[in-house]
Amino acid sequence: MGRIPYFDFAAFTILTILLFSLFFRKMHRGRINTTFIALLLVLMISTVADALSTSELIHITDPALRNNYRMWISTVYFIFRILIGPVYIIFIGHLSGTWHKILKKHPANLVALLLPYLVCGVLLVYNLFSKSIFRYEADGTYVRGPLISIFYIIGVYYMLLSVVYLFVIRKYMDREKLITLFTILPLTGIAMLVQYFNPDFLLEMFAYTIVTMLINTIILRPEETFDPVTGAKSFRSFSNDIRKYFRSEVPVDLIFIRIKNSTALLAILGNEKHQILQREIAEELRKSVPAKRNFFHDVYYLYNGLYAVLADGKTRGEFIEKESLRIYDFLKKPFHSSHLDLDLDASVCTLKCPDDIDNWEDLVSFAHSFHYNTPDDQVVVLSKIVPEKQFQMKNNINEIISQGIIHHSFVMYYQPIYSTREQRFTCAEALIRLFDEKNGMVSPGIFIPSAEKSGAIHTIGDFVVQDVCRFISDHNMKDLGLSYIEINLSAVQCMRNSIVTKVNSLLKDYHISPAYVNFEITETASDFVHDTVKANVMAMHTYGLEFALDDYGTGYSNLQRMLDFPFKLIKLDKRFVDEWEDPTMRTVIRNTIRMLKDIGKEIVVEGVETEEEAKWFTEQNCDYIQGFYYAKPMPEKEFLEFLSKQK
């Protein structure tokens, strides 16, 4: 009976489907995927050579020529069959992230890995002349020689080396992956024994193929590796990859890209078109410089408009620098999607791990909030803008906030607002400040976004409203020359159902008129839950409270949505001031002010810092000016002294 190739046929079919699916799902990037594909290709060549060496597939009539053909094909089989061991171990190294570390600390390990394979290569060349490993008889019968056992011994050697390697690096791998890799080893061992005692029963390649299927299904998990909407790698994959790099101390570079108006774009486009936009952005991020030797990069979609590009290899620094600039230039151009021209409000930041951030928790915290604390008019390089102390403060901000609430470390500052019509200070904006014993003053740009996400903003917001009500109650507003105090309400506060009752109760408790309070909400507040925010604002307005639209010009609400709210004041964002000298921008500003005045709104200009700016905006018929040119924010006592000097 001849050798039976049917298991090889099945293995080849499975390997072909597996390879096709990996490329179809774009799972061919990154060191892990590249090494796994290399393993599949080695298996496929071995399988084809194993099948071609059988009698059933050989139709050469000359016996000597046919046997010579079989010898060469079988030699190819053994070359790639033994290569499976080293490639599999390299795959384990990349999967665990320890390959770089193992080679760097113990270069002799490479000799232990490759020397047995080189010995096999020499023996196979020797076998072409000596026939001491295997040969074919004149009738095509396959016969093993006395040295065949060396190949099985080397196979067992690589299996034991895999066990030792897995045991040494066990702390670097997830428990589930580790158990899977340990479990599949007996399967290959059994297949090796079966084929050793039954050389005509070609089962070994099929067993290895089943192992690769298990690795693909249980360890690589294609359905969890990629985000189904964007096609980029998923947050789970990012978590696994970056943790691996941290554990193995392999340096990598990252680009974080946050589409800050993602929520607004969803409201504008709808779910289906917004998904198309997300997919198009991810596709653009994948367009990069050609990959070089020893260089890999991946694109991830994490959540809510947050993307990441990760690069490792010797040329990663050069890649990140060029790629971040390319991405920034792309995102700052009008984006054409679904027959619409869209402006993407994006922040781009690059960093190095572990130099800038050396643990997973800090990295996630930074990725979640970096766009709040970094300028968005340039590519931000983390190491150049964030001192270590400030960065640590940002990462510990939730604990700082908690301690601030417990120890009453929040205080109110007040910034006077100048009336161009009355030419005096007629109102002020209340601004919350946090003084931490260890870190000193903590910027609201740091603690407010974190408080909104943790829910602490409700406690902080209640303190702000209560303390301002206390201030108004303690002082005669007419004697101070003030018409009202402006209080910021975050979008999260506006969504709370109890906000109306809470505010009304505080006004009654302190016996103050609603006319003395003016709430500010941002233009993007209605992007959260428009109807809920509107209902709460309208309810408070019925009690006599007035509202201002803060940071006008930074959001993406249309005019009709703005008119849905009873805004008395519109506060122009500082960007208008920053760009007022640009001739084109001046035209935009004039038309914006004229439009707002025509619909009966009063206008406040924020961020005025020079006399020229104050004069120009006064000439444009703006009602109020707020900024350092007139007065900075100041604590209550200093604010009262400032007002007394203005009389």
XYZ file of C-alpha atoms in Angstrom:
647
model
C 0.000 0.000 0.000
C 1.311 3.468 -0.940
C 1.476 6.481 1.292
C -1.917 8.076 2.029
C -2.048 11.829 1.162
C -5.720 12.532 1.987
C -4.934 14.268 5.276
C -2.480 16.473 3.362
C -5.258 17.433 0.937
C -7.500 18.409 3.841
C -4.677 20.342 5.512
C -3.880 22.256 2.310
C -7.540 23.216 1.869
C -7.823 24.467 5.446
C -4.540 26.408 5.223
C -5.627 28.068 1.980
C -8.935 29.181 3.494
C -7.166 30.391 6.628
C -4.624 32.436 4.673
C -7.331 33.938 2.483
C -9.411 34.924 5.517
C -6.420 36.605 7.183
C -5.710 38.780 4.153
C -9.414 39.427 3.576
C -9.713 40.712 7.165
C -6.438 42.610 6.733
C -4.808 40.595 9.480
C -1.433 40.669 7.743
C 0.043 43.672 9.582
C 2.087 43.581 12.756
C 4.767 41.206 13.995
C 2.328 38.649 15.425
C 0.256 38.370 12.266
C 3.318 38.372 10.007
C 4.931 35.547 11.969
C 1.674 33.572 12.042
C 1.344 33.917 8.265
C 4.964 32.748 7.931
C 4.039 29.704 10.010
C 1.073 28.987 7.732
C 3.236 29.304 4.608
C 5.872 26.946 6.025
C 3.095 24.476 6.845
C 1.596 24.851 3.385
C 4.915 24.186 1.603
C 5.551 21.184 3.842
C 2.053 19.870 3.166
C 2.326 20.263 -0.603
C 5.757 18.620 -0.663
C 4.500 15.779 1.542
C 1.557 15.161 -0.778
C 3.629 15.418 -3.987
C 6.075 12.819 -2.732
C 3.410 10.082 -2.712
C 3.150 7.495 -5.465
C -0.377 8.519 -6.440
C 0.774 11.948 -7.582
C 3.882 10.844 -9.470
C 3.283 9.974 -13.153
C 6.865 9.925 -14.394
C 7.448 6.645 -16.261
C 11.213 6.430 -15.817
C 11.729 4.779 -12.333
C 15.138 6.371 -11.728
C 13.931 9.842 -12.705
C 10.762 9.369 -10.631
C 12.696 8.351 -7.516
C 15.135 11.207 -7.992
C 12.143 13.571 -8.158
C 10.732 12.043 -4.988
C 14.048 12.478 -3.186
C 14.167 16.206 -3.928
C 10.509 16.758 -3.035
C 10.898 14.850 0.241
C 14.033 16.874 1.018
C 11.971 20.068 0.618
C 9.360 18.541 2.922
C 11.908 17.844 5.670
C 13.520 21.287 5.325
C 10.204 23.025 5.930
C 8.893 20.398 8.340
C 11.772 21.078 10.763
C 11.433 24.819 10.157
C 7.965 24.680 11.757
C 9.581 24.399 15.201
C 11.738 27.572 15.069
C 8.980 29.629 13.415
C 6.459 28.491 16.026
C 8.809 29.515 18.852
C 9.390 32.912 17.209
C 5.604 33.273 16.978
C 5.322 32.615 20.728
C 8.010 35.245 21.283
C 6.124 37.915 19.328
C 2.790 36.881 20.822
C 4.155 37.392 24.325
C 6.249 40.397 23.362
C 9.373 38.759 24.775
C 11.281 37.948 21.589
C 13.166 41.250 21.569
C 13.931 40.951 25.273
C 15.079 37.315 25.083
C 17.477 37.976 22.218
C 18.826 41.176 23.762
C 19.604 39.645 27.158
C 20.555 36.150 25.976
C 21.868 36.153 22.356
C 22.920 32.502 22.817
C 19.222 31.577 22.675
C 19.311 32.218 18.949
C 22.028 29.571 18.601
C 19.905 27.108 20.623
C 17.016 27.810 18.278
C 18.749 27.608 14.902
C 21.644 25.169 15.409
C 19.477 21.984 15.315
C 17.824 23.243 12.145
C 21.206 23.858 10.507
C 22.278 20.347 11.488
C 19.159 19.007 9.757
C 20.018 20.975 6.641
C 23.513 19.485 6.489
C 22.147 15.966 7.029
C 19.571 16.405 4.265
C 22.255 17.428 1.778
C 24.294 14.435 2.913
C 21.235 12.186 2.447
C 21.031 12.987 -1.274
C 24.195 10.958 -1.679
C 24.156 8.514 1.241
C 20.426 7.721 1.470
C 21.004 7.290 5.227
C 17.885 9.234 6.277
C 15.341 8.044 3.678
C 15.231 6.647 0.169
C 12.836 5.285 -2.458
C 13.025 1.763 -3.840
C 12.679 1.057 -7.557
C 8.962 0.303 -7.091
C 8.430 3.649 -5.344
C 8.354 2.315 -1.805
C 9.432 4.837 0.828
C 12.129 3.429 3.129
C 13.575 5.092 6.212
C 17.298 5.064 6.917
C 19.111 4.751 10.260
C 19.424 8.556 10.712
C 15.687 9.264 10.413
C 15.375 9.203 14.202
C 17.532 12.346 14.416
C 14.751 14.344 12.770
C 12.169 13.106 15.244
C 14.548 13.800 18.112
C 14.986 17.362 16.834
C 11.196 17.637 16.534
C 10.862 16.602 20.186
C 13.662 19.052 21.024
C 11.688 21.969 19.554
C 8.566 20.801 21.358
C 10.412 20.753 24.708
C 12.007 24.120 23.883
C 8.488 25.501 23.366
C 7.428 24.154 26.773
C 10.461 25.702 28.484
C 9.941 29.025 26.699
C 6.269 29.140 27.663
C 7.127 28.352 31.272
C 9.812 31.080 31.420
C 7.565 33.770 29.911
C 4.326 32.690 31.621
C 4.053 35.993 33.527
C 4.061 37.901 30.239
C 1.063 36.091 28.764
C -2.638 36.003 29.418
C -3.718 32.871 31.247
C -6.117 31.779 28.505
C -3.471 32.066 25.780
C -0.917 30.271 27.912
C -3.258 27.350 28.617
C -4.121 27.075 24.919
C -0.473 26.973 23.858
C 0.336 24.346 26.474
C -2.729 22.269 25.545
C -1.997 22.049 21.810
C 1.493 20.614 22.353
C 0.226 17.075 23.184
C -1.788 17.116 19.938
C 1.352 17.646 17.871
C 3.210 15.085 19.983
C 0.553 12.411 19.355
C 0.581 13.144 15.619
C 4.380 12.852 15.587
C 4.223 9.444 17.312
C 1.520 8.155 14.953
C 3.510 9.086 11.871
C 6.752 7.742 13.350
C 5.268 4.277 13.786
C 3.076 4.503 10.648
C 5.188 6.280 8.000
C 2.546 5.760 5.285
C -0.122 7.518 7.371
C 0.547 11.226 6.616
C -1.205 12.718 9.641
C 1.400 15.158 10.986
C 0.715 18.144 8.703
C -3.015 17.834 9.308
C -2.443 17.911 13.076
C -0.305 21.043 12.765
C -3.014 22.629 10.641
C -5.612 21.946 13.338
C -3.235 23.594 15.813
C -3.065 26.739 13.659
C -6.862 26.794 13.482
C -7.029 26.688 17.279
C -4.448 29.482 17.525
C -6.408 31.608 15.065
C -9.751 30.975 16.777
C -8.779 31.094 20.450
C -5.674 33.287 20.566
C -5.768 35.661 17.586
C -9.584 35.880 17.592
C -10.199 37.727 14.310
C -13.737 38.716 15.344
C -12.337 40.568 18.380
C -9.134 41.843 16.820
C -10.821 44.317 14.480
C -13.486 46.949 14.939
C -16.404 45.911 12.689
C -17.230 49.487 11.644
C -13.839 50.980 10.794
C -11.851 47.875 9.916
C -9.057 49.139 12.179
C -7.840 47.040 15.091
C -10.101 47.163 18.140
C -9.677 48.569 21.640
C -9.261 45.013 22.949
C -6.462 44.446 20.474
C -4.844 47.758 21.454
C -5.063 46.789 25.114
C -3.428 43.412 24.474
C -0.714 44.825 22.233
C 0.310 47.752 24.403
C 0.304 45.681 27.594
C 2.581 43.219 25.815
C 4.992 46.001 24.905
C 4.992 47.350 28.456
C 5.646 43.908 29.934
C 8.472 43.131 27.561
C 9.980 46.641 27.752
C 9.950 46.986 23.965
C 9.929 50.703 23.009
C 7.085 51.867 20.762
C 5.810 55.204 19.483
C 2.159 56.227 19.378
C -0.015 58.781 17.650
C -3.365 59.530 19.263
C -6.002 61.195 17.082
C -9.215 62.458 18.652
C -12.117 63.670 16.486
C -13.535 65.991 19.134
C -16.791 66.732 17.346
C -17.599 63.072 16.706
C -20.846 63.308 18.704
C -21.969 66.361 16.757
C -21.100 64.684 13.451
C -23.208 61.685 14.463
C -26.178 64.000 15.067
C -25.640 65.669 11.680
C -24.966 62.584 9.559
C -26.964 59.882 11.261
C -25.592 56.489 12.257
C -25.053 54.950 8.822
C -23.223 57.896 7.251
C -21.260 58.486 10.434
C -19.981 54.907 10.218
C -18.898 55.571 6.632
C -17.000 58.636 7.861
C -15.285 56.612 10.607
C -14.295 53.987 8.049
C -12.883 56.587 5.639
C -10.780 58.164 8.395
C -9.394 54.758 9.377
C -8.555 54.020 5.740
C -6.662 57.307 5.497
C -4.708 56.517 8.648
C -3.585 53.259 7.057
C -2.068 55.157 4.109
C 1.471 55.563 5.311
C 5.076 55.433 4.231
C 6.184 52.040 2.891
C 7.123 49.591 5.623
C 10.827 48.952 6.033
C 12.756 46.011 7.336
C 12.281 45.445 11.068
C 9.466 47.990 11.159
C 5.773 47.416 11.867
C 2.815 49.679 12.499
C -0.882 49.237 13.272
C -3.976 51.455 13.249
C -6.575 51.137 16.021
C -10.041 52.556 16.571
C -10.558 52.800 20.321
C -13.904 54.540 20.952
C -15.887 57.742 20.423
C -13.738 59.305 17.717
C -10.404 58.193 19.220
C -7.854 56.536 16.924
C -4.304 55.348 17.600
C -1.345 54.551 15.375
C 1.354 52.355 16.925
C 4.838 51.817 15.479
C 7.714 49.650 16.627
C 11.090 49.056 15.061
C 14.298 50.963 14.489
C 12.745 53.580 12.182
C 9.636 54.227 14.299
C 10.714 57.766 15.321
C 11.136 58.889 11.728
C 7.814 57.279 10.784
C 5.859 58.842 13.647
C 7.175 62.320 12.930
C 6.248 62.201 9.246
C 3.001 60.318 9.761
C 1.686 62.646 12.482
C 2.231 65.667 10.222
C 0.526 63.893 7.327
C -2.446 62.962 9.500
C -2.701 66.489 10.914
C -2.677 68.071 7.438
C -5.324 65.613 6.269
C -7.666 66.224 9.210
C -7.427 70.023 8.957
C -8.729 70.018 5.396
C -12.482 69.950 4.641
C -13.494 66.294 4.692
C -15.672 65.032 1.858
C -17.991 62.261 3.003
C -21.445 61.178 1.850
C -21.652 64.204 -0.508
C -21.034 66.598 2.396
C -18.118 68.876 3.223
C -17.302 68.486 6.915
C -14.828 70.176 9.226
C -13.193 67.741 11.612
C -12.267 69.240 14.973
C -9.259 67.045 15.696
C -6.326 66.852 18.091
C -3.153 64.930 17.244
C -0.555 63.963 19.836
C 2.567 61.787 19.651
C 4.327 60.067 22.528
C 6.906 57.410 23.285
C 6.429 54.361 25.477
C 7.884 53.680 27.949
C 9.804 56.999 27.922
C 6.742 59.261 28.252
C 4.287 56.769 29.771
C 5.335 53.441 31.217
C 2.089 51.726 32.264
C -1.278 50.829 30.782
C -3.463 52.705 33.271
C -1.700 56.037 32.700
C -1.809 55.541 28.949
C -5.568 54.943 28.946
C -6.089 57.970 31.173
C -4.013 60.111 28.827
C -5.729 58.827 25.683
C -9.113 59.542 27.245
C -8.410 63.201 28.053
C -5.351 64.458 26.146
C -7.454 66.590 23.786
C -8.727 68.653 26.721
C -5.250 69.670 27.809
C -3.265 70.103 24.596
C -3.446 72.754 21.849
C -5.150 71.600 18.672
C -3.451 73.994 16.244
C -0.399 71.766 15.902
C 0.855 68.219 16.268
C 1.573 67.912 19.979
C 4.679 66.036 21.115
C 3.964 64.960 24.684
C 7.542 65.045 25.931
C 7.929 68.663 24.808
C 4.886 70.154 26.515
C 4.048 68.199 29.654
C 6.401 68.310 32.655
C 6.479 65.100 34.668
C 4.788 66.610 37.725
C 1.921 68.032 35.705
C 1.475 64.761 33.855
C 1.329 62.789 37.085
C -1.219 65.279 38.376
C -3.417 64.665 35.341
C -3.237 60.932 35.819
C -4.225 61.256 39.503
C -6.880 63.864 38.884
C -9.828 61.780 40.101
C -8.184 61.277 43.485
C -7.263 64.979 43.617
C -10.891 65.889 42.923
C -12.146 63.501 45.612
C -9.762 64.964 48.171
C -10.720 68.476 47.096
C -14.386 67.736 47.786
C -13.614 66.134 51.165
C -11.305 68.907 52.340
C -13.274 71.824 50.787
C -10.384 72.822 48.545
C -12.604 74.343 45.855
C -12.913 78.134 45.857
C -14.662 80.654 43.660
C -12.910 83.292 41.585
C -14.668 86.164 39.808
C -13.709 87.866 36.548
C -15.260 91.314 35.978
C -16.952 91.948 32.615
C -16.822 95.402 31.035
C -19.916 97.015 29.472
C -19.001 99.022 26.369
C -22.325 100.865 26.523
C -22.061 101.930 30.170
C -18.238 101.988 30.128
C -17.918 100.242 33.445
C -17.965 96.765 34.962
C -21.570 95.673 35.272
C -21.297 91.913 35.800
C -18.818 89.106 36.433
C -18.258 85.471 35.652
C -17.867 83.021 38.546
C -15.022 80.577 37.937
C -14.247 77.491 40.016
C -10.678 76.878 41.174
C -9.079 73.916 42.926
C -6.082 74.210 45.259
C -4.421 70.878 45.995
C -1.991 70.641 48.920
C 0.549 68.694 46.884
C 0.103 70.105 43.375
C -0.990 73.675 44.069
C -3.573 75.210 41.749
C -5.144 72.661 39.403
C -6.384 74.023 36.095
C -10.149 73.733 35.424
C -9.162 72.472 31.971
C -7.814 69.414 33.759
C -10.298 68.717 36.535
C -13.593 69.759 34.879
C -13.494 67.161 32.038
C -12.468 64.448 34.493
C -15.218 65.464 36.928
C -17.788 65.311 34.129
C -16.808 61.760 33.325
C -16.601 60.551 36.925
C -19.852 62.219 38.007
C -18.101 64.486 40.525
C -19.220 67.460 38.418
C -22.619 67.331 40.149
C -21.056 67.875 43.580
C -18.752 70.576 42.204
C -21.597 72.224 40.299
C -23.817 72.264 43.393
C -21.005 73.964 45.315
C -20.597 76.613 42.592
C -24.279 77.527 42.467
C -24.592 77.502 46.259
C -21.467 79.612 46.839
C -22.464 82.181 44.211
C -25.919 82.387 45.778
C -24.222 82.905 49.129
C -22.073 85.690 47.618
C -25.099 87.456 46.145
C -26.987 87.109 49.419
C -24.065 88.471 51.458
C -23.611 91.624 49.373
C -25.835 94.294 47.941
C -25.512 93.840 44.185
C -26.617 97.403 43.446
C -23.986 98.794 45.809
C -21.363 96.702 44.006
C -22.595 98.027 40.665
C -23.370 94.525 39.397
C -26.441 93.461 37.490
C -25.799 89.713 37.719
C -23.212 86.951 38.152
C -22.622 84.431 35.373
C -22.392 80.765 36.388
C -21.174 78.011 34.077
C -23.331 74.911 33.753
C -21.721 71.876 32.159
C -23.586 69.720 29.669
C -23.690 66.924 32.250
C -25.383 69.219 34.785
C -27.904 70.391 32.207
C -28.961 66.783 31.627
C -29.709 66.108 35.303
C -33.442 66.008 35.943
C -33.081 67.532 39.409
C -31.194 70.634 38.214
C -34.367 72.765 38.010
C -35.541 71.895 41.522
C -32.023 72.280 42.907
C -31.488 75.775 41.495
C -34.949 76.992 42.447
C -34.470 75.697 45.998
C -31.133 77.510 46.383
C -32.623 80.796 45.156
C -35.371 80.536 47.743
C -33.011 79.473 50.547
C -30.790 82.520 50.007
C -33.710 84.872 49.265
C -32.216 86.214 46.077
C -33.860 87.286 42.832
C -33.350 85.071 39.766
C -32.434 88.269 37.896
C -29.068 88.280 39.665
C -28.079 84.914 38.155
C -27.173 84.252 34.533
C -26.278 80.693 33.554
C -23.804 79.939 30.770
C -23.951 76.731 28.770
C -21.659 75.806 25.885
C -22.759 75.554 22.274
C -22.024 71.814 22.294
C -24.113 71.109 25.403
C -27.163 70.306 23.297
C -25.156 67.664 21.427
C -25.575 65.348 24.414
C -29.359 65.018 24.751
C -30.883 68.040 23.041
C -34.471 67.637 24.259
C -33.491 67.052 27.907
C -31.153 70.058 28.011
C -33.743 72.251 26.315
C -36.530 71.182 28.711
C -34.395 71.971 31.780
C -33.273 75.347 30.396
C -36.841 76.359 29.504
C -38.075 75.318 32.955
C -35.437 77.458 34.710
C -36.168 80.338 32.350
C -39.785 80.375 33.523
C -38.466 81.172 37.025
C -36.808 84.321 35.679
C -33.299 82.957 35.094
C -31.411 84.221 32.047
C -28.987 82.216 29.902
C -25.873 82.865 27.843
C -24.450 80.732 25.070
C -20.762 80.258 25.907
C -17.891 79.650 23.456
C -19.968 80.499 20.389
C -18.029 79.477 17.297
C -16.472 76.282 18.659
C -19.489 73.993 18.277
C -21.402 72.628 15.304
C -25.017 73.420 16.139
C -26.920 75.197 13.396
C -28.744 78.513 13.863
C -32.122 76.886 14.398
C -30.797 74.791 17.278
C -29.333 77.923 18.846
C -32.679 79.690 18.547
C -34.371 76.784 20.342
C -32.914 78.128 23.603
C -33.772 81.410 25.361
C -30.268 82.845 25.157
C -30.053 86.523 26.059
C -26.267 86.687 25.675
C -23.941 85.151 23.112
C -20.298 84.863 24.176
C -17.884 84.807 21.251
C -15.084 82.305 21.676
C -11.484 83.469 22.098
C -10.681 82.192 18.615
C -12.483 85.200 17.180
C -10.090 87.440 19.088
C -7.026 85.408 18.166
C -7.764 85.762 14.434
C -9.312 89.246 14.280
C -6.329 90.712 12.386
C -6.832 88.327 9.455
C -8.791 90.274 6.761
C -10.956 87.272 5.870
C -11.664 86.525 9.522
C -12.615 90.162 10.152
C -15.328 89.841 7.524
C -16.598 86.666 9.195
C -16.591 88.348 12.628
C -18.433 91.461 11.383
C -21.114 89.363 9.684
C -21.464 87.116 12.747
C -21.917 90.108 15.079
C -24.383 91.764 12.693
C -26.426 88.562 12.433
C -26.549 88.094 16.210
C -27.521 91.721 16.783
C -30.258 91.479 14.157
C -31.914 88.615 16.040
C -31.804 90.589 19.282
C -28.854 89.029 21.078
C -26.354 90.802 23.321
C -22.729 89.945 22.617
C -19.836 89.271 24.967
C -16.303 88.969 23.583
C -14.007 86.655 25.588
C -10.219 86.600 25.727
C -9.456 90.249 24.947
C -5.873 90.966 26.018
C -4.786 94.133 24.198
C -6.036 97.683 23.767
C -6.229 97.211 19.983
C -8.499 94.193 20.391
C -10.746 95.972 22.894
C -11.062 99.021 20.629
C -11.853 97.031 17.486
C -14.552 94.863 19.092
C -16.077 97.935 20.729
C -16.310 99.505 17.279
C -18.143 96.412 16.069
C -20.943 97.198 18.534
C -20.220 94.355 20.958
C -22.030 94.882 24.291
C -19.493 93.407 26.723
C -15.792 92.633 26.768
C -14.148 90.104 29.042
C -10.437 89.419 29.271
C -7.095 90.126 30.877
C -6.939 93.565 29.274
C -9.616 94.743 31.726
C -9.328 92.280 34.606
C -8.132 88.804 35.439
C -10.100 86.269 37.513
C -9.604 86.957 41.223
C -10.686 85.510 44.579
C -13.718 86.991 46.333
C -11.880 89.377 48.635
C -9.720 90.789 45.849
C -12.766 91.014 43.579
C -14.632 93.131 46.141
C -11.624 95.423 46.516
C -11.398 95.756 42.727
C -15.060 96.795 42.487
C -14.702 99.337 45.275
C -11.879 101.062 43.388
C -14.024 101.386 40.263
C -16.566 103.664 41.909
